[in-house]
XYZ file of C-alpha atoms in Angstrom:
295
model
C -11.826 65.178 -204.410
C -15.438 63.985 -204.521
C -16.970 61.958 -207.294
C -19.145 64.246 -209.440
C -19.976 62.082 -212.438
C -20.699 64.023 -215.610
C -20.384 67.320 -213.714
C -16.633 66.967 -213.327
C -14.365 69.379 -215.175
C -10.732 68.723 -216.057
C -8.410 71.608 -216.899
C -5.914 70.411 -219.519
C -2.512 72.110 -219.755
C -0.305 70.691 -222.531
C 3.328 71.525 -223.168
C 3.171 72.047 -226.917
C 6.943 72.052 -227.176
C 6.846 68.297 -226.605
C 6.714 65.975 -229.569
C 3.205 64.637 -230.257
C 1.677 66.978 -227.649
C -1.159 68.217 -229.958
C -2.105 64.648 -230.903
C -2.035 63.510 -227.286
C -4.120 66.490 -226.170
C -6.782 65.721 -228.770
C -6.863 62.106 -227.613
C -7.208 63.183 -223.975
C -10.108 65.495 -224.816
C -11.928 62.710 -226.667
C -11.356 60.198 -223.881
C -12.622 62.611 -221.211
C -15.766 63.243 -223.217
C -16.311 59.481 -223.558
C -16.202 58.986 -219.787
C -18.393 61.987 -218.999
C -15.796 64.560 -217.896
C -15.889 68.054 -219.391
C -12.471 69.041 -220.821
C -11.420 72.667 -220.268
C -8.577 74.705 -221.702
C -7.444 78.285 -221.663
C -8.469 80.456 -224.606
C -4.884 80.694 -225.873
C -5.048 77.043 -227.012
C -8.167 77.443 -229.193
C -6.389 78.420 -232.421
C -3.369 76.212 -231.710
C -5.263 72.944 -231.244
C -8.625 73.410 -233.026
C -10.645 71.485 -230.453
C -14.222 72.806 -230.552
C -15.306 70.037 -228.163
C -13.381 71.644 -225.293
C -14.695 74.402 -223.057
C -12.461 77.467 -223.247
C -11.836 80.002 -220.477
C -10.736 83.570 -221.074
C -8.050 83.544 -218.376
C -6.274 81.196 -215.987
C -8.195 82.458 -212.963
C -11.522 81.453 -214.501
C -10.116 78.110 -215.626
C -8.671 77.142 -212.239
C -11.803 78.318 -210.420
C -14.063 76.052 -212.487
C -11.848 72.963 -212.586
C -12.111 69.906 -210.329
C -8.617 68.716 -211.219
C -5.750 69.511 -213.560
C -4.168 67.341 -216.256
C -0.605 68.254 -217.243
C 0.608 66.813 -220.555
C 4.395 66.871 -220.934
C 7.441 65.845 -218.938
C 8.662 66.310 -215.379
C 9.338 70.007 -216.009
C 5.700 70.491 -216.991
C 4.614 68.684 -213.830
C 6.816 70.879 -211.643
C 5.464 74.078 -213.142
C 1.807 73.072 -213.059
C 1.990 71.512 -209.585
C 2.635 74.900 -208.033
C -0.269 76.450 -209.908
C -2.509 73.563 -208.826
C -1.470 74.054 -205.195
C -2.563 77.696 -205.312
C -6.109 76.536 -206.158
C -6.051 73.305 -204.103
C -6.502 71.175 -207.225
C -5.319 67.566 -207.592
C -2.893 67.001 -210.465
C -2.635 64.173 -212.974
C 0.410 63.905 -215.228
C 0.542 62.337 -218.697
C 4.122 61.725 -219.761
C 5.499 62.887 -223.105
C 9.032 63.380 -221.816
C 11.974 61.044 -221.455
C 11.919 59.879 -217.832
C 8.530 61.147 -216.711
C 9.063 60.082 -213.119
C 6.280 62.254 -211.673
C 3.683 61.616 -214.385
C 1.102 58.960 -213.561
C 0.397 57.539 -217.012
C 1.931 57.340 -220.470
C 0.300 58.584 -223.666
C -0.773 55.023 -224.569
C -2.617 54.514 -221.261
C -5.457 57.008 -221.689
C -8.102 54.324 -221.083
C -7.186 54.649 -217.400
C -8.877 58.068 -217.353
C -12.188 56.232 -216.972
C -11.186 55.503 -213.375
C -11.673 59.165 -212.539
C -15.455 58.797 -212.836
C -15.897 55.585 -210.859
C -13.660 56.400 -207.910
C -10.846 53.989 -208.795
C -8.063 56.379 -207.846
C -6.227 57.709 -204.808
C -4.680 61.054 -203.896
C -1.070 61.246 -202.767
C 0.188 64.276 -200.846
C 3.675 65.492 -201.776
C 5.602 67.666 -199.340
C 6.848 71.031 -200.601
C 9.478 73.481 -199.411
C 9.094 77.186 -198.772
C 12.159 79.213 -199.678
C 12.602 82.804 -198.496
C 15.357 84.932 -200.003
C 16.235 87.860 -197.720
C 18.241 90.651 -199.325
C 18.523 93.663 -197.039
C 15.012 94.901 -196.254
C 13.383 92.949 -199.087
C 12.335 89.314 -199.265
C 11.061 86.957 -201.953
C 9.213 83.705 -201.337
C 9.128 80.596 -203.508
C 7.535 77.153 -203.386
C 9.552 74.094 -204.372
C 8.232 70.630 -205.139
C 11.662 69.211 -206.019
C 14.521 71.295 -204.703
C 16.207 74.557 -203.870
C 19.768 74.820 -205.216
C 22.617 77.210 -204.478
C 25.389 76.762 -207.018
C 28.186 78.523 -208.863
C 27.721 80.537 -212.037
C 29.187 80.037 -215.480
C 32.728 79.510 -214.161
C 33.594 76.183 -212.562
C 34.704 77.481 -209.186
C 34.091 76.314 -205.653
C 31.373 77.909 -203.527
C 31.865 78.362 -199.774
C 28.538 78.053 -197.948
C 27.603 78.182 -194.268
C 24.508 76.227 -193.238
C 22.592 76.836 -190.017
C 19.906 74.492 -188.684
C 17.469 76.014 -186.226
C 19.714 79.061 -185.904
C 22.801 77.017 -184.934
C 25.820 76.404 -187.152
C 25.431 72.979 -188.738
C 28.233 72.761 -191.312
C 30.210 74.581 -193.950
C 30.427 73.290 -197.495
C 33.152 73.940 -200.033
C 31.632 72.547 -203.201
C 30.089 73.411 -206.555
C 26.906 74.048 -204.618
C 24.284 72.409 -202.428
C 20.851 70.895 -203.097
C 18.074 71.131 -200.516
C 15.391 68.684 -201.623
C 12.020 67.230 -200.755
C 11.490 63.458 -200.835
C 9.964 63.968 -204.303
C 13.110 65.815 -205.366
C 15.369 63.079 -204.017
C 15.017 61.256 -207.364
C 15.913 64.355 -209.395
C 19.070 66.510 -209.232
C 19.886 65.275 -205.721
C 20.074 61.686 -206.972
C 22.514 62.693 -209.718
C 24.670 64.397 -207.068
C 24.867 61.238 -204.965
C 21.992 61.864 -202.572
C 19.755 59.095 -201.180
C 16.398 58.078 -202.642
C 13.664 58.981 -200.141
C 10.153 57.534 -200.191
C 7.652 60.383 -200.813
C 5.558 59.502 -197.745
C 8.490 60.326 -195.431
C 8.520 63.904 -194.146
C 12.090 65.144 -194.216
C 14.508 67.475 -195.981
C 17.549 66.274 -197.912
C 20.815 68.201 -197.987
C 23.196 67.099 -200.753
C 26.498 68.797 -201.649
C 27.410 69.069 -205.332
C 30.949 67.815 -206.019
C 32.267 68.642 -202.508
C 35.964 69.354 -202.096
C 36.258 66.978 -199.135
C 36.360 63.215 -198.674
C 34.293 63.444 -195.481
C 31.394 65.572 -196.779
C 28.227 63.503 -197.154
C 24.499 64.062 -197.751
C 22.386 64.700 -194.642
C 18.711 63.992 -193.903
C 17.016 66.553 -191.653
C 13.673 66.632 -189.852
C 10.965 68.542 -191.706
C 10.422 70.552 -188.522
C 13.788 72.296 -188.909
C 14.502 75.599 -190.594
C 17.687 75.832 -192.646
C 19.531 79.088 -193.259
C 22.106 79.198 -196.060
C 24.567 82.060 -196.448
C 27.758 82.690 -198.375
C 30.941 82.367 -196.397
C 33.290 85.383 -196.525
C 35.718 82.969 -198.211
C 33.476 82.616 -201.264
C 34.923 84.302 -204.342
C 32.585 83.406 -207.209
C 29.073 84.084 -208.481
C 26.365 82.120 -206.692
C 22.799 81.620 -207.882
C 19.607 80.445 -206.197
C 17.495 78.115 -208.330
C 14.057 76.798 -207.337
C 12.817 73.702 -209.187
C 15.048 74.685 -212.089
C 12.824 77.668 -212.904
C 13.981 80.626 -210.802
C 17.488 82.072 -210.975
C 18.482 84.734 -208.461
C 22.041 85.987 -207.818
C 23.110 85.661 -204.174
C 25.408 88.190 -202.468
C 27.540 87.940 -199.343
C 25.009 89.236 -196.811
C 21.922 87.568 -198.305
C 20.108 84.795 -196.444
C 18.230 81.862 -197.906
C 15.798 80.308 -195.412
C 14.236 76.948 -196.263
C 11.530 75.042 -194.378
C 8.641 72.689 -195.022
C 5.710 74.490 -196.597
C 2.254 74.320 -195.080
C 1.021 73.594 -198.599
C 1.401 70.249 -200.327
C 0.837 69.043 -203.861
C -1.808 66.376 -204.458
C -1.111 63.828 -207.183
C -3.858 61.666 -208.672
C -2.879 57.981 -208.744
C -4.749 55.744 -211.203
C -2.509 52.690 -210.942
C -1.921 50.233 -208.133
C 1.851 50.457 -208.080
C 4.372 51.118 -205.346
C 7.024 53.814 -205.279
C 9.675 51.096 -205.474
C 8.096 49.555 -208.554
C 8.312 52.966 -210.218
C 11.970 53.249 -209.184
C 12.651 49.885 -210.818
C 10.762 50.716 -214.024
C 12.168 54.212 -214.509
C 15.761 53.849 -213.334
C 16.720 50.174 -213.398
C 16.244 49.548 -217.129
C 18.780 48.765 -219.876
C 17.610 51.886 -221.740
C 18.695 54.109 -218.863
C 15.191 55.120 -217.851
C 13.673 55.330 -221.354
C 10.905 52.767 -221.540
């Protein structure tokens, strides 16, 4: 992203379901104007927020085409959703946290003065690996992008799922568990961490494979090269509903002869970093606190 001074445009996407989101959005708009960045929003926010200072676009296509970067105001779920839209338009993404953990957001709502760094070049861009997931069902196929993870798990009933996993076309292992999580390094601190998977530094290119509550003492998480292609199928032994979930947003039922292929995507998300902090400092601040991650 090049420095453009007062010509820079920021597309703001707030999650208005979050507490204090309208107030934070108004503060962000004012701060951007102070530092010479033009705030943009989609037309649907005009009546909800009453911000005449912002530039409004009739549709998302116009908004993303004009923007130099995107600001997502909300929690990690907001970041996940907007990251994939930003990738489609090759836009860097900056997160402002209004959620509980806010691991992917760069700044908190009380740190808006840091936005001035966008105009003087005091920021860096961090690439985040993504996964491409292809669901093959007979002659049809659906493709998804994942910033965090792709999950195959059981349905409403708490029953074991039997899954066969191939790596590069060769049988790798079979899992009998509540499901399996295939994650990026970014996703290693999300659901995979809760399931006992390892924390992976985002700069490392690899794929994590973490079973959910496996019915075996010897089943452990596995780290795989990002050059591999994984194929997940239901074993004939499986007797329960199984669903495919991508970043917690997509739910697709999986049948016996369906195939789920997962590999590293050619696309990557770009996060704007305004602070000089390491990944491990963030781990300490967000996870190793007496409040259980709530700062």
